[in-house]
Short mmCIF file of C-alpha atoms and ligand atoms in Angstrom, two decimals:
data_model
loop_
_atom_site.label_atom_id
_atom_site.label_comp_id
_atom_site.label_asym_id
_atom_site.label_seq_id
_atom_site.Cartn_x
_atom_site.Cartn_y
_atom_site.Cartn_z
CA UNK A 1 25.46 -11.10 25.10
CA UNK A 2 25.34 -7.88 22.79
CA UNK A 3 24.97 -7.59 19.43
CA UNK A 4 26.92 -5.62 16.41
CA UNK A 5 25.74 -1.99 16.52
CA UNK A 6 24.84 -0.23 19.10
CA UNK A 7 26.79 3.25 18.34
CA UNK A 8 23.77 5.73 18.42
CA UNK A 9 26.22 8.76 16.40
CA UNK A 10 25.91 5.67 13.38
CA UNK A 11 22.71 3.46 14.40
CA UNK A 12 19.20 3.60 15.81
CA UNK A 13 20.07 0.51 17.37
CA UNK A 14 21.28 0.94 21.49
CA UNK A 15 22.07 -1.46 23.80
CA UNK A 16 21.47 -1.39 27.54
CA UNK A 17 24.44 -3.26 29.10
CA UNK A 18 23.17 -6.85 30.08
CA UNK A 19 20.11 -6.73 28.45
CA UNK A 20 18.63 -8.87 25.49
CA UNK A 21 16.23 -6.61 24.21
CA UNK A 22 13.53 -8.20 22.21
CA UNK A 23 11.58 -5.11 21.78
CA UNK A 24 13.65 -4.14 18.46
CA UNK A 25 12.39 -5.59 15.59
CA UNK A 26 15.72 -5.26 13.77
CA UNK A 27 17.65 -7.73 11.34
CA UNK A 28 21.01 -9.20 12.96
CA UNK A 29 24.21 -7.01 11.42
CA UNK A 30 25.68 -9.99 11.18
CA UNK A 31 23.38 -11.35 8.35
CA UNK A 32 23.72 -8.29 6.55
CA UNK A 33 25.37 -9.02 3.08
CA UNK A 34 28.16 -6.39 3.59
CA UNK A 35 30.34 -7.90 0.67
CA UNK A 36 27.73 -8.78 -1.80
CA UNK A 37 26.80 -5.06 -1.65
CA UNK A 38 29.98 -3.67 -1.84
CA UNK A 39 30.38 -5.53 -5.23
CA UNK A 40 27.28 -4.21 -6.65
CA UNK A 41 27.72 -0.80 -5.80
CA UNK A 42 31.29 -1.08 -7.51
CA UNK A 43 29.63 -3.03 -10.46
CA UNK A 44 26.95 -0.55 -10.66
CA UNK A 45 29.55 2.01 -11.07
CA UNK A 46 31.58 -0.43 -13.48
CA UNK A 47 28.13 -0.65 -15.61
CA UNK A 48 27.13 2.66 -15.32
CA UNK A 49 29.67 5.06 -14.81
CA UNK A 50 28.22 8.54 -13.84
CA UNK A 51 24.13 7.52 -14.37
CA UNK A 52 24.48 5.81 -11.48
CA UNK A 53 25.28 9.16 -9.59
CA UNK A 54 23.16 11.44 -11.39
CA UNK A 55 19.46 12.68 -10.82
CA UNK A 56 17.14 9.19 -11.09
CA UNK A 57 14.47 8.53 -13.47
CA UNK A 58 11.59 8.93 -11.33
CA UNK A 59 10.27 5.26 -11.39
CA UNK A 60 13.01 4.26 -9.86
CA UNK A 61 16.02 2.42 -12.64
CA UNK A 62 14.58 0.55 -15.42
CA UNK A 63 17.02 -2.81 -14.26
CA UNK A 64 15.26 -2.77 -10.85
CA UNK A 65 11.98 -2.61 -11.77
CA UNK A 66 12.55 -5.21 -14.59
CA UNK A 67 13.73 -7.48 -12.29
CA UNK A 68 11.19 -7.15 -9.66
CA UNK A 69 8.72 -7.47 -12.27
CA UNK A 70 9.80 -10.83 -13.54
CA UNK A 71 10.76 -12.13 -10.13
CA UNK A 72 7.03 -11.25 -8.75
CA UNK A 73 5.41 -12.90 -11.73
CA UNK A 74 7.11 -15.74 -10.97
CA UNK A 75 6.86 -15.69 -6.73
CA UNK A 76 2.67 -13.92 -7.26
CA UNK A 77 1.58 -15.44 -10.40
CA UNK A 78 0.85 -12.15 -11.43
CA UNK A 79 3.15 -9.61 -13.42
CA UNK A 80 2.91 -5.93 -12.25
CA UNK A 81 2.28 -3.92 -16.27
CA UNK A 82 5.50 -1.67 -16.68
CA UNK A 83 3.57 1.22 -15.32
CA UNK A 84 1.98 -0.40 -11.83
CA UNK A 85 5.29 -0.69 -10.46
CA UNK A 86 7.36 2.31 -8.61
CA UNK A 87 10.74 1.94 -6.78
CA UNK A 88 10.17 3.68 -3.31
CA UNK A 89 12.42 4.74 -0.21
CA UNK A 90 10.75 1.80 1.69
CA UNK A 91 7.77 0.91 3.07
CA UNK A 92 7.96 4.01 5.71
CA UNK A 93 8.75 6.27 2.99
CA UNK A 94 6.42 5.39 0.74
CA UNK A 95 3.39 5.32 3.35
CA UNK A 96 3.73 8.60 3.63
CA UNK A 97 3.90 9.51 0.07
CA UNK A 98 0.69 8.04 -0.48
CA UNK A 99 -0.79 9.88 2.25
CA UNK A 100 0.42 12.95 1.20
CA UNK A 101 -0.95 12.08 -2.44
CA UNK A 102 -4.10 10.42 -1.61
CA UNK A 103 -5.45 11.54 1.11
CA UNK A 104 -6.46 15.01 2.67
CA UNK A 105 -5.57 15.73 6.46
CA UNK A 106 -8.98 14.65 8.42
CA UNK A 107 -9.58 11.91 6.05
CA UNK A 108 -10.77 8.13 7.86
CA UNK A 109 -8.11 5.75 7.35
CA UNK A 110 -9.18 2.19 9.01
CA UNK A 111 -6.32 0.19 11.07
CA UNK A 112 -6.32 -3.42 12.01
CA UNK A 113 -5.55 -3.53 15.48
CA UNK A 114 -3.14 -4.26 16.79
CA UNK A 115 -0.50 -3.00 14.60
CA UNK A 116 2.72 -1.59 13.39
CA UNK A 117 3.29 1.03 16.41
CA UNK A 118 5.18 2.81 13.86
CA UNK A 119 2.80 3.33 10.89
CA UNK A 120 0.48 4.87 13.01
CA UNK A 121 2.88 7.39 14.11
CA UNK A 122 3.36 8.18 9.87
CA UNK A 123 -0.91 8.13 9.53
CA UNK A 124 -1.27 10.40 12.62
CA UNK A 125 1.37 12.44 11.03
CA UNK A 126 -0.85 13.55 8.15
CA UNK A 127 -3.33 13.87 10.05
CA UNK A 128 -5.75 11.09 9.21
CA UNK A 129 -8.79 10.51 11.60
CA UNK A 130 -7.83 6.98 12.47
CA UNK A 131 -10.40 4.08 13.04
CA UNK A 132 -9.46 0.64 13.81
CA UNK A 133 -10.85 -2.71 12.87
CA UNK A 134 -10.49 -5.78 15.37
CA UNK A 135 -7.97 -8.94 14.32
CA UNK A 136 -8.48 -12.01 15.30
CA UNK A 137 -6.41 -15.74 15.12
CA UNK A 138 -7.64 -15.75 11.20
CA UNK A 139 -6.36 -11.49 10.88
CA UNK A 140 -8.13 -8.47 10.10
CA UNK A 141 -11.95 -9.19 10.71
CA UNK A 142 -13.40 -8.28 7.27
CA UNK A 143 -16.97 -8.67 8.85
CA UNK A 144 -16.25 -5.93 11.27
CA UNK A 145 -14.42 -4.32 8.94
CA UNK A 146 -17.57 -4.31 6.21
CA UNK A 147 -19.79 -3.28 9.59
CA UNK A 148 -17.39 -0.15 10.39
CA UNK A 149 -17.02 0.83 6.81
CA UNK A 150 -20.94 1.13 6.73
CA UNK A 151 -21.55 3.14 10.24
CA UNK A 152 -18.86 5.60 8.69
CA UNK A 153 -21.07 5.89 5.71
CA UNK A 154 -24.03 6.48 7.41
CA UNK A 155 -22.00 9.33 9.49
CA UNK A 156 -21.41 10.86 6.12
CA UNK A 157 -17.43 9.83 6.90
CA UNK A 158 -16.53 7.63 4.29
CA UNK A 159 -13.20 5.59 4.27
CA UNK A 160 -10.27 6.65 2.10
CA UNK A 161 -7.81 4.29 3.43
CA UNK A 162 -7.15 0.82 5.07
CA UNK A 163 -3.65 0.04 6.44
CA UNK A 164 -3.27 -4.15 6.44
CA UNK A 165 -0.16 -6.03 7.16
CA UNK A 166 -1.89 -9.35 6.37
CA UNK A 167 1.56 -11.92 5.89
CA UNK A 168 3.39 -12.23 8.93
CA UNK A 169 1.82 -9.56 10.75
CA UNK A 170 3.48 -7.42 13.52
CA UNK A 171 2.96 -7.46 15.98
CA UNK A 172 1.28 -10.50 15.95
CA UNK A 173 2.90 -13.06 13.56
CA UNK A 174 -0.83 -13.78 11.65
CA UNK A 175 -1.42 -14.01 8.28
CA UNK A 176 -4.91 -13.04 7.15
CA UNK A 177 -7.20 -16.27 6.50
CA UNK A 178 -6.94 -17.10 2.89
CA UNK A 179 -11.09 -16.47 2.34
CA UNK A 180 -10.85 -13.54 4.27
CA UNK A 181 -8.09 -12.18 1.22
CA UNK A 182 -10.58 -13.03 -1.24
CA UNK A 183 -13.06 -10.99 0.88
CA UNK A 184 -11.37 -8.29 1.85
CA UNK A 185 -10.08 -7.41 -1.76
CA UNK A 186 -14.10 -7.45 -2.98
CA UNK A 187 -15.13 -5.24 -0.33
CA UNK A 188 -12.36 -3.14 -0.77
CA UNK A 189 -13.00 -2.89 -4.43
CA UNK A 190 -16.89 -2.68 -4.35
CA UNK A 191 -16.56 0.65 -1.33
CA UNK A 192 -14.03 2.61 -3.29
CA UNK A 193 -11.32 2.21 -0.36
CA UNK A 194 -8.01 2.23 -1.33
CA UNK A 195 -6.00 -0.81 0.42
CA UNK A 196 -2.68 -0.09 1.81
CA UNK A 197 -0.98 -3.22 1.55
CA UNK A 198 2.54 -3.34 3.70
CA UNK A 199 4.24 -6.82 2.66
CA UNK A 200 7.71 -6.20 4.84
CA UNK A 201 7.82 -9.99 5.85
CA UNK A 202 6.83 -11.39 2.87
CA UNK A 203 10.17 -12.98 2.22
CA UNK A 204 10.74 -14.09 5.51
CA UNK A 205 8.71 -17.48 4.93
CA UNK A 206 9.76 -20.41 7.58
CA UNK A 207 7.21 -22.56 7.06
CA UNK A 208 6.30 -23.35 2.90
CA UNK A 209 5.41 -20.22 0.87
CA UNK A 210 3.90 -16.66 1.82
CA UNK A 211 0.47 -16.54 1.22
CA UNK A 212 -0.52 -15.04 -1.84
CA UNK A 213 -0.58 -10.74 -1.44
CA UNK A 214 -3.66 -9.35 -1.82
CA UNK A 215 -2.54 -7.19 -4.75
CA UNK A 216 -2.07 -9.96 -6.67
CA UNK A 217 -5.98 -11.35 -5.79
CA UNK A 218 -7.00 -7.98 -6.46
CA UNK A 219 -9.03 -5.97 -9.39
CA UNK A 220 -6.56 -3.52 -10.55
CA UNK A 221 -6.33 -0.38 -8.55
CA UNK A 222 -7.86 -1.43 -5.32
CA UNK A 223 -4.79 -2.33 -3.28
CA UNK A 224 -1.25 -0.67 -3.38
CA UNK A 225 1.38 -3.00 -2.26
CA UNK A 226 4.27 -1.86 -0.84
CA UNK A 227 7.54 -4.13 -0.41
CA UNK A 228 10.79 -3.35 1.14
CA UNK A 229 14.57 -4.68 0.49
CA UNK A 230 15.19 -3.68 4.37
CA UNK A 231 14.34 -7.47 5.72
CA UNK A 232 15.29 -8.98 2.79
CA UNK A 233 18.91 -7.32 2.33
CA UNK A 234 19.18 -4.61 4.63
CA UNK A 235 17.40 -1.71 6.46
CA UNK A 236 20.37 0.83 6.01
CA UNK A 237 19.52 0.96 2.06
CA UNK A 238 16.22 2.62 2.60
CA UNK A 239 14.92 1.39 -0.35
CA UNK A 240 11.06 -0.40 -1.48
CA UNK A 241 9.05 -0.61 -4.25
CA UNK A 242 5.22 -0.60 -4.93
CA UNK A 243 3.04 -2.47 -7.45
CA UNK A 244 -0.67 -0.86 -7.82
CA UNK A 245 -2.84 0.50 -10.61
CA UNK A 246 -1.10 2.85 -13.08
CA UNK A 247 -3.16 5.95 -12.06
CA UNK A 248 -1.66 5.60 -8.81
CA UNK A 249 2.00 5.38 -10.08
CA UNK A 250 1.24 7.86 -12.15
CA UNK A 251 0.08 9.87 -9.80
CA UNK A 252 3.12 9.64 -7.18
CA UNK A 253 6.21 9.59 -10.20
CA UNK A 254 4.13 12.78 -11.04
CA UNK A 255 4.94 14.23 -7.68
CA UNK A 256 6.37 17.47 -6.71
CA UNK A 257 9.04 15.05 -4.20
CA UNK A 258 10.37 12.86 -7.36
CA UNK A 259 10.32 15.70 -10.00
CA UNK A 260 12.54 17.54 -7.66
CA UNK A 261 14.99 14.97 -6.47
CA UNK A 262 14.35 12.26 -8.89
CA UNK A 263 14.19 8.22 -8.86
CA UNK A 264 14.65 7.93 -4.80
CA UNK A 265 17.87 6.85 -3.62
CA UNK A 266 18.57 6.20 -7.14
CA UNK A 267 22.56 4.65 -6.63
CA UNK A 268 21.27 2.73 -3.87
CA UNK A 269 18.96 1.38 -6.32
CA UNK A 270 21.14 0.55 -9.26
CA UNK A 271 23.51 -1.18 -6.52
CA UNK A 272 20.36 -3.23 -5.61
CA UNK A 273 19.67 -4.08 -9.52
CA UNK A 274 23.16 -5.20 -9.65
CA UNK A 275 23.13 -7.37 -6.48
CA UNK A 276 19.66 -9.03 -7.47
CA UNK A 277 20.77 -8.98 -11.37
CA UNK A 278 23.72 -11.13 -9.89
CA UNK A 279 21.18 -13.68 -7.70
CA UNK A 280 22.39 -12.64 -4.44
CA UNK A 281 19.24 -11.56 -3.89
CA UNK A 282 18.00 -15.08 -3.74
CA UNK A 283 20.69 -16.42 -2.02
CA UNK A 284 20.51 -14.08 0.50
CA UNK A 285 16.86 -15.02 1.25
CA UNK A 286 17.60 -18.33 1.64
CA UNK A 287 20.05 -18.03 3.91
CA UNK A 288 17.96 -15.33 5.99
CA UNK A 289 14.84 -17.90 6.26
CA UNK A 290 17.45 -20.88 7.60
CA UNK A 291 18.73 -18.59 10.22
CA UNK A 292 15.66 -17.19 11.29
CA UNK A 293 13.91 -20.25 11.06
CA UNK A 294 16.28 -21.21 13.76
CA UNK A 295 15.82 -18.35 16.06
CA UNK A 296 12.03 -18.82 15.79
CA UNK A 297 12.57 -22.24 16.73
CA UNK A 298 14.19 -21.29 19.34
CA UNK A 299 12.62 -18.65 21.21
CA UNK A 300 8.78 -20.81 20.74
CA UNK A 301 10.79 -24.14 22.10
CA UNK A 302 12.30 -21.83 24.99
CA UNK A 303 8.92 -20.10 25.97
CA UNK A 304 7.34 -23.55 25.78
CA UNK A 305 10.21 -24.58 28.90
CA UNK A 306 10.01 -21.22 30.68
CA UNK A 307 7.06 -19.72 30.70
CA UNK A 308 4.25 -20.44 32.79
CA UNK A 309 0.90 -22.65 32.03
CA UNK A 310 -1.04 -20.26 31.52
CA UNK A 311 0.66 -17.54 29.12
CA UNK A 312 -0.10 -18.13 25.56
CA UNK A 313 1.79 -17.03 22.18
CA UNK A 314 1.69 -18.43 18.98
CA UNK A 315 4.76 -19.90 16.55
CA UNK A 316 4.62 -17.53 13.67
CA UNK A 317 5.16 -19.23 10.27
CA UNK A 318 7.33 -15.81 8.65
CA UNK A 319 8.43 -12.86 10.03
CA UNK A 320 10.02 -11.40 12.91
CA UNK A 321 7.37 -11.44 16.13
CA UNK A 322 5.81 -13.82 18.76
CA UNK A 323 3.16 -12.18 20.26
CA UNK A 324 2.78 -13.68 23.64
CA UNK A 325 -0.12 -12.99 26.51
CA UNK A 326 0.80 -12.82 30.11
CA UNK A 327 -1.60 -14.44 32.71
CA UNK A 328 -4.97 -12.18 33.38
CA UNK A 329 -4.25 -9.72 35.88
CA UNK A 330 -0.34 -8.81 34.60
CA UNK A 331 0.19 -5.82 32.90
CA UNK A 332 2.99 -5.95 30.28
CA UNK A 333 3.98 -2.18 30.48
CA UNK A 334 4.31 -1.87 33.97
CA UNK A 335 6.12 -5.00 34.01
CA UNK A 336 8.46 -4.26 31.94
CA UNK A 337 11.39 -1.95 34.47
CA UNK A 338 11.34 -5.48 36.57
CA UNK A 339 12.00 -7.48 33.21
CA UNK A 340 15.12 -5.32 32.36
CA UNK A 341 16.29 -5.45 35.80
CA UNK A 342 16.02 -9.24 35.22
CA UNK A 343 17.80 -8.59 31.79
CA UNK A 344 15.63 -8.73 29.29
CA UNK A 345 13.43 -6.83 27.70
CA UNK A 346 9.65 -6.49 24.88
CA UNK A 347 7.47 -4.29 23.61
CA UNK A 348 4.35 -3.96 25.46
CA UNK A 349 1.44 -5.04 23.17
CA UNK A 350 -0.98 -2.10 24.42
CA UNK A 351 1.97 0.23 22.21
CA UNK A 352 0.20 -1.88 19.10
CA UNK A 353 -3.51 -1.06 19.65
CA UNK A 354 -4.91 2.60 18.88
CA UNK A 355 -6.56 2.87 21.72
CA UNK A 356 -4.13 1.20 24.72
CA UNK A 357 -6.00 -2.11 24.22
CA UNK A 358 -4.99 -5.50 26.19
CA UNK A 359 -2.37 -4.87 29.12
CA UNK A 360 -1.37 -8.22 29.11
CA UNK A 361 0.13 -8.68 25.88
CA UNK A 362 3.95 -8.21 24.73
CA UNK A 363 5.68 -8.27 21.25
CA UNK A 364 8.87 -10.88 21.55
CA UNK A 365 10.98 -10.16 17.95
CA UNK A 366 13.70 -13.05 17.68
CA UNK A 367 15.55 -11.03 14.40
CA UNK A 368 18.28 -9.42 16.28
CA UNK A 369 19.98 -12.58 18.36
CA UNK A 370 21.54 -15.69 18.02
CA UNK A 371 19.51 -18.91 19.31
CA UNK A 372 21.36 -19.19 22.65
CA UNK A 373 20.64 -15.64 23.50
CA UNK A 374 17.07 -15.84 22.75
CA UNK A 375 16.67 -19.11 25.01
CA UNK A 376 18.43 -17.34 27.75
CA UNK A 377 15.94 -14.46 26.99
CA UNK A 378 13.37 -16.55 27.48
CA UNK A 379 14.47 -18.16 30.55
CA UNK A 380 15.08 -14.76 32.26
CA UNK A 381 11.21 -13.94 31.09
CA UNK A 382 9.96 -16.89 32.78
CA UNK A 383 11.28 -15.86 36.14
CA UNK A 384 10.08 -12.25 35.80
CA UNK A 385 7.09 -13.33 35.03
CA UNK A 386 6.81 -16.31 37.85
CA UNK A 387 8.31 -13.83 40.39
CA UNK A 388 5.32 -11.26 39.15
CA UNK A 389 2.01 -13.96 39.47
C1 LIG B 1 5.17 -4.00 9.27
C2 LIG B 1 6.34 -3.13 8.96
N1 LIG B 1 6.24 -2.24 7.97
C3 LIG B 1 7.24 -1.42 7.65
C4 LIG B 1 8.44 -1.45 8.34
C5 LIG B 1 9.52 -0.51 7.92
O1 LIG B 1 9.79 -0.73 6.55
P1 LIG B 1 10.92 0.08 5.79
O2 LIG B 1 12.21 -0.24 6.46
O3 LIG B 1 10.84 -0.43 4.39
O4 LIG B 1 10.57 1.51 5.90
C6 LIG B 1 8.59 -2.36 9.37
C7 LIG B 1 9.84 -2.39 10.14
O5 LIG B 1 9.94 -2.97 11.18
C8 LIG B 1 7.52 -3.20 9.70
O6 LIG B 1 7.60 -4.09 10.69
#
């Protein structure tokens, strides 16, 4: 039961024989729109000729960012000014950009926790001093949050920086309470900290709309929000965009990394204008929600058969992750050589938390397989996990 992929010379993606790995939280190549992107990047060279292959304007191409601009006043309600909107490598990409920009190495950045395994990794890179912030069912906790913001002040260590995933979370599948937006976004505004917004899910909506970002509840310049085309369309473009205040544009287009190599991934972006310009952008989000809709629907209803009483996880309403607890007393990590042997395999939810944090928890992401494979994952779970208690 493999999937497409798996050549590491091409793809980060590996398989271990036998396995169903649900610790990759990677789209299914077969939902990538190979054709519909083959057409744009020949009608962006139709359209374009040699623009397309030349050094990029450095806000990214002026078709892109019109169309994300009109397509986010319509989806937020609010429309991004020319200038608050910058088309990035991708979330990744641009996460680092903005700590290279604003922030100095020993700054405080906050961290809900748990969170994206991976962002830390950029943060730490920089290096940031990182402090986390508990989540709860409702998200970040903005009390806590407003309590740690204030010890740091006392300490003379105040904030720069909070990272947030607050739609569709991962690891955890939350989206952060809508009072708690509001909250967060005055707080945010009234302390000077800048929020880092990273809205990678925001299209994957199963259940009724996303909640509304916090960029768009926010008084301009206190949250950059950073989107991504690599759920939406496909990781292997590498390309994102940002909407936040025009100082903050400003500031990165100004940037020694776009003066010297340009609008990033510039053809990859005018292929992108020309697929959206075309609406396959919409129709491939449509399609993408029915299908994962299904595999979420799957996995939750297959966990619900297989696992026992007293685990716990949650149906996410967008997304990619179930985040799942084990009965007190198992430890997901060390688990986890018995649940390959038994053929299938997580992340460990301590991996999420700065600090090791619960044992018991595990990340289940249902992107990668088909339904059937994911209920078979879930069966094999079950009896790793019965064989375990
Ligand atoms: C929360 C979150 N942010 C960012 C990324 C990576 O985004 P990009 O591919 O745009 O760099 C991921 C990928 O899994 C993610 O889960």
């Amino acid at each position: 039961m493999t999937v497409q992929g798996g050549d590491p010379r091409i793809v980060q993606l590996t398989h271990r024989p036998g396995v169903i790995d649900l610790g990759w939280g990677h789209p299914d190549p077969a939902l990538l729109p190979a054709a519909g992107l083959r057409e744009a990047a020949g009608a962006a060279l139709d359209r374009l000729g040699p623009d397309a292959l030349a050094y990029g304007a450095v806000r990214g191409p002026a078709p892109l960012r019109d169309w994300l601009g009109v397509r986010i006043a319509r989806t937020e309600g609010r429309a991004p000014a020319p200038g608050e909107i910058l088309i990035t490598g991708g979330i990744s990409h641009a996460l680092d950009q903005l700590c290279t920009l604003l922030a100095r190495p020993g700054d405080v950045a906050l961290v809900e926790s748990p969170t994206y395994h991976l962002a830390v990794r950029i943060l730490r890179e920089h290096p940031l001093d990182l402090v986390p912030v508990p989540a709860d069912d409702g998200g970040l906790r903005v009390d806590a949050l407003a309590a740690t913001v204030a010890t740091l002040r006392r300490a003379g260590r105040a904030p720069r920086l909070l990272y947030t995933v607050p739609t569709f979370h991962n690891p955890t599948g939350v989206s952060l309470d809508p009072a708690r937006r509001r909250a967060l976004v005055e707080l945010a505004a009234a302390e000077g900290l800048t929020v880092i917004e990273d809205d990678a899910y925001r299209e994957l909506a199963y259940d009724g709309p996303a909640p509304p970002s916090l960029w768009s509840l926010a008084p301009p310049g206190a949250v950059v929000r950073l989107g991504s085309f690599s759920k939406a369309v496909a990781p292997g473009l590498r390309l994102g965009w940002l909407t936040a205040g025009a100082a903050t544009v400003a500031r990165l287009a100004d940037g020694g990394l776009l003066d010297s190599g340009g609008g990033v991934n510039h053809f990859t972006a005018c292929a992108v204008a020309a697929f959206c310009g075309a609406g396959q952008f919409e129709e491939q989000v449509a399609d993408l929600r029915a299908a994962y809709r299904a595999r979420r629907d799957a996995l939750v209803g297959a966990l619900r058969e297989h696992l026992p009483a007293d685990c716990r996880w949650r149906a996410p309403a967008g997304g990619f992750f179930v985040w799942a607890r084990l009965p007190d007393g198992l430890d997901a990590a060390a688990l986890l050589p018995r649940a390959v042997e038994g053929g299938v395999a997580y992340l460990p939810g301590a991996r999420c938390h700065l600090d090791g944090g619960p044992a018991e928890t595990l990340r289940l992401a249902f992107g990668l397989y088909p339904p059937e494979a994911l209920a078979e994952a879930a069966r094999r779970l079950g009896a790793v996990v019965r064989a375990a208690g």
